[in-house]
XYZ file of C-alpha atoms in Angstrom:
327
model
C 82.980 120.169 106.957
C 86.251 121.853 106.130
C 85.857 125.615 105.860
C 87.498 125.671 102.424
C 84.826 123.343 100.969
C 81.573 125.032 99.966
C 78.161 123.514 100.566
C 77.625 123.036 96.812
C 77.081 119.435 95.692
C 78.580 118.383 92.362
C 76.978 115.620 90.295
C 79.039 113.574 87.841
C 77.421 111.492 85.127
C 79.360 108.535 83.695
C 77.950 107.567 80.308
C 78.997 103.997 79.468
C 79.566 102.817 75.912
C 79.975 99.132 74.966
C 83.400 97.736 75.899
C 84.263 100.734 78.037
C 87.369 100.539 80.209
C 86.283 99.242 83.606
C 89.426 100.421 85.390
C 88.774 104.023 84.339
C 85.171 103.803 85.540
C 86.240 102.399 88.909
C 88.963 105.014 89.336
C 86.480 107.816 88.647
C 83.817 106.590 91.055
C 86.246 105.567 93.811
C 87.976 108.943 93.680
C 84.619 110.669 94.152
C 83.611 108.288 96.961
C 86.824 108.836 98.870
C 86.601 112.591 98.367
C 83.236 112.463 100.152
C 84.737 110.359 102.930
C 87.609 112.800 103.406
C 85.273 115.811 103.326
C 82.940 114.221 105.844
C 79.876 114.820 103.715
C 78.443 114.214 100.244
C 80.300 116.827 98.203
C 79.968 114.652 95.110
C 77.350 112.302 93.801
C 77.514 110.280 90.614
C 75.154 108.553 88.234
C 76.012 105.648 85.970
C 74.214 106.245 82.683
C 73.574 104.387 79.450
C 71.904 105.262 76.184
C 69.038 102.769 76.476
C 68.857 101.792 80.159
C 70.266 98.314 79.588
C 73.401 96.986 81.326
C 76.618 97.812 79.463
C 79.415 95.256 79.204
C 82.929 96.494 79.893
C 85.887 95.451 77.753
C 86.522 92.524 80.122
C 82.911 91.348 79.748
C 81.674 92.517 83.158
C 78.192 94.086 82.813
C 77.460 97.301 84.711
C 73.849 98.207 85.445
C 73.156 101.917 84.918
C 71.193 104.003 87.368
C 69.407 105.865 84.601
C 69.219 107.065 81.013
C 71.534 109.796 79.844
C 68.584 111.471 78.154
C 66.972 111.969 81.568
C 70.093 113.175 83.358
C 69.840 116.767 84.516
C 71.889 119.117 86.635
C 75.201 117.408 85.933
C 78.363 119.255 86.886
C 80.391 116.966 84.632
C 79.417 114.367 82.039
C 82.140 111.802 81.355
C 82.058 109.550 78.293
C 83.508 106.150 79.226
C 84.611 104.225 76.145
C 87.184 101.686 75.007
C 87.455 99.716 71.800
C 85.693 101.010 68.666
C 84.157 104.021 70.469
C 82.119 105.309 67.502
C 80.371 102.002 66.815
C 77.293 102.596 68.982
C 76.639 106.290 69.546
C 72.964 107.032 68.919
C 71.726 110.112 67.100
C 69.890 111.225 70.234
C 73.106 110.988 72.266
C 74.960 113.027 69.657
C 72.262 115.693 69.774
C 72.332 115.757 73.572
C 76.107 116.149 73.695
C 76.076 118.951 71.145
C 73.341 120.750 73.067
C 75.261 120.433 76.320
C 78.337 121.862 74.625
C 76.346 124.806 73.212
C 75.103 125.579 76.716
C 78.650 125.554 78.090
C 78.319 122.295 80.019
C 81.364 120.450 81.308
C 82.177 117.422 79.152
C 84.874 114.814 79.483
C 86.200 111.684 77.853
C 87.950 108.719 79.475
C 90.215 106.527 77.338
C 88.661 106.744 73.847
C 85.680 108.763 75.053
C 87.821 111.608 73.714
C 87.298 110.204 70.208
C 83.528 110.630 70.511
C 83.916 114.262 71.555
C 86.302 114.869 68.651
C 84.005 113.212 66.123
C 81.180 115.531 67.212
C 83.387 118.603 66.866
C 83.328 119.298 70.601
C 87.091 119.573 71.106
C 87.834 122.332 68.606
C 90.096 124.845 70.305
C 90.709 122.612 73.324
C 93.733 120.667 74.497
C 92.943 116.973 74.744
C 94.337 113.548 75.642
C 93.485 110.063 74.371
C 94.757 106.569 75.200
C 98.151 106.140 73.526
C 96.961 103.224 71.379
C 94.391 105.506 69.742
C 96.786 108.433 69.371
C 98.085 107.674 65.870
C 94.613 107.322 64.371
C 93.360 110.335 66.303
C 96.084 112.587 64.916
C 95.404 111.319 61.400
C 91.631 111.804 61.659
C 91.494 115.018 63.705
C 94.672 116.965 62.841
C 93.046 120.237 63.907
C 92.752 119.167 67.557
C 95.595 119.947 69.951
C 96.338 116.432 71.200
C 98.872 116.196 74.013
C 101.129 113.293 74.904
C 100.020 113.383 78.522
C 97.870 111.492 81.029
C 95.044 114.047 81.167
C 94.066 117.533 80.080
C 91.776 119.909 81.988
C 91.058 122.794 79.641
C 88.206 125.072 80.714
C 85.025 122.977 80.364
C 86.675 119.889 78.880
C 88.340 117.081 80.842
C 89.981 114.251 78.940
C 92.085 111.417 80.338
C 94.051 108.505 78.918
C 92.136 106.050 81.098
C 93.367 103.572 83.669
C 94.948 105.042 86.787
C 95.369 108.372 84.975
C 91.625 108.761 85.498
C 92.285 109.204 89.206
C 94.740 112.031 88.531
C 92.254 113.697 86.186
C 89.459 113.493 88.748
C 91.730 114.829 91.478
C 92.637 117.797 89.264
C 88.933 118.463 88.656
C 88.160 118.149 92.380
C 90.900 120.675 93.136
C 89.382 123.001 90.553
C 85.764 122.853 91.766
C 86.407 122.565 95.517
C 89.903 122.998 96.942
C 93.439 121.719 96.300
C 93.563 120.534 99.915
C 90.609 118.178 99.392
C 92.280 116.791 96.267
C 95.539 116.144 98.110
C 93.805 114.464 101.031
C 91.762 112.344 98.613
C 94.957 111.270 96.838
C 96.316 110.174 100.201
C 93.136 108.186 100.869
C 93.627 106.476 97.497
C 97.196 105.566 98.548
C 98.031 107.416 95.359
C 100.965 109.461 96.578
C 101.362 112.851 94.957
C 98.944 113.871 92.209
C 100.685 113.482 88.870
C 100.778 116.626 86.715
C 98.759 116.658 83.514
C 101.898 116.572 81.395
C 103.211 113.289 82.826
C 103.886 110.810 79.980
C 101.556 107.850 79.454
C 104.374 105.381 78.816
C 107.880 105.039 80.153
C 108.726 103.539 76.763
C 107.978 106.928 75.240
C 111.166 108.216 76.777
C 113.802 108.604 74.123
C 116.680 106.097 73.936
C 119.665 107.088 76.053
C 122.291 107.472 73.334
C 121.875 110.955 71.815
C 122.939 109.871 68.308
C 120.545 106.923 68.335
C 117.811 109.213 69.693
C 118.358 111.602 66.789
C 118.182 108.783 64.250
C 114.963 107.343 65.704
C 113.394 110.811 65.754
C 114.275 111.281 62.077
C 112.587 108.000 61.262
C 109.474 108.730 63.324
C 109.140 112.123 61.672
C 109.164 110.512 58.226
C 106.959 107.418 58.392
C 104.631 108.356 55.532
C 107.529 109.273 53.227
C 110.477 107.234 54.499
C 113.959 108.632 54.162
C 116.664 106.680 52.394
C 119.800 105.777 54.310
C 121.850 108.333 52.389
C 119.422 111.071 53.434
C 119.379 109.881 57.060
C 123.178 109.989 57.062
C 123.184 113.481 55.561
C 120.620 114.874 58.010
C 122.191 113.274 61.051
C 125.764 114.022 60.073
C 126.695 110.406 60.811
C 128.309 107.897 58.501
C 126.325 104.880 57.368
C 128.668 102.443 59.126
C 128.246 104.419 62.351
C 124.458 104.362 61.913
C 124.514 100.605 61.357
C 126.544 100.076 64.525
C 124.268 102.331 66.606
C 121.123 100.438 65.581
C 122.659 97.033 66.148
C 123.818 98.096 69.615
C 120.829 100.143 70.829
C 117.988 98.892 68.636
C 118.932 95.238 68.330
C 118.514 95.183 64.556
C 119.642 96.818 61.331
C 118.420 100.377 60.620
C 116.181 99.265 57.741
C 114.496 96.601 59.893
C 114.006 99.069 62.760
C 112.501 101.623 60.370
C 110.165 99.012 58.900
C 108.940 98.048 62.378
C 108.173 101.695 63.176
C 106.094 101.964 60.006
C 104.266 98.714 60.667
C 103.522 99.826 64.237
C 101.969 102.964 62.791
C 99.918 100.859 60.377
C 98.647 98.676 63.229
C 97.664 101.750 65.244
C 95.809 103.229 62.273
C 93.956 99.978 61.644
C 92.812 99.765 65.254
C 91.797 103.398 65.669
C 90.460 104.572 62.287
C 88.170 103.353 59.517
C 90.805 103.961 56.842
C 91.037 101.321 54.130
C 93.989 98.946 54.148
C 95.489 100.639 51.086
C 95.157 104.073 52.711
C 96.780 102.779 55.893
C 99.630 101.326 53.850
C 100.168 104.591 52.006
C 100.091 106.550 55.289
C 102.753 104.187 56.635
C 105.138 104.617 53.731
C 104.370 101.579 51.554
C 104.415 102.224 47.820
C 101.999 99.416 46.968
C 99.155 97.565 48.747
C 100.810 94.250 47.905
C 104.075 95.204 49.582
C 102.188 96.492 52.602
C 100.123 93.308 52.951
C 103.188 91.051 52.697
C 105.177 93.045 55.233
C 102.242 93.338 57.610
C 101.433 89.641 57.516
C 105.060 88.720 58.085
C 105.216 90.974 61.172
C 101.810 90.295 62.767
C 100.824 86.921 61.328
C 97.606 88.128 59.679
C 96.646 90.321 56.723
C 95.792 93.919 57.716
C 91.985 93.698 57.625
C 91.879 90.386 59.490
C 94.166 91.819 62.135
C 91.902 94.870 62.411
C 88.993 92.607 63.393
C 91.158 90.973 66.050
C 92.355 94.333 67.360
C 88.835 95.735 67.570
C 87.684 92.642 69.440
C 90.232 93.472 72.144
C 92.151 90.211 71.667
C 95.899 90.630 71.516
C 95.601 94.416 71.421
C 97.996 94.943 74.282
C 95.569 97.093 76.263
C 95.563 97.111 80.076
C 91.774 97.170 80.262
């Protein structure tokens, strides 16, 4: 045993919710397994938990058999909520009570992918920095504006650990391992994962989130993104940017591949899609929050872009079909 690693054993509970992200679950458990291998002893143990003891199907349909009930889990160093699509659909009252009790007692809680949404819904992220999968970000900000949501791959803030899911789960677990044992063990575990260097918490979730290269185009897109609910007219965009309308038109055709109005409309429809997939807002409320003056206009524009009316598309998105997720 390395002298910097104490003899304390840490137990992690992974509470699975229907259609959880399998990749996040595997990354969490494999990181812990390899940490034990590197340490030369069982520094970590983990339990796969469910609410009722029955197998839980991941988002790809693969069932995972739990080792026990979350209600019977005791002595956990960290309880991670593993969720995916529609995370609030099947959270029992007893689970809610258990999570609130654990929070009151100062227990370490975490959320992988949209497990963060469950913690937020229960009021367990107030005053904490948090991270959620980018596809749930728009709805999360709309529903929980009081929570400090970061555009990052994970956040470790005192006794809360949240991660965007996927391979970011490995980085989050490595950061937690460094915190409860030693940075050296975390680094050596990352090497065992063939993970390279541990990514910092603030690393972006998507390369596409990087702003366009042209500074004038970047300014224009930022103006649009900052005014999706109350869209700016082209005269106002020109005034605020200090650019002429002909110059704006040329910039969008060159860097955005379409006219400014079409680009702006796509940004608003993307927001509407994100709200439909990550909130329970009505179609009319989603349309209003995306800058459409009437439900009829919203429905026509949405159907033209995505091929289905908003509420029908919501059902498809929540089923995981065509949602663009990597899980």
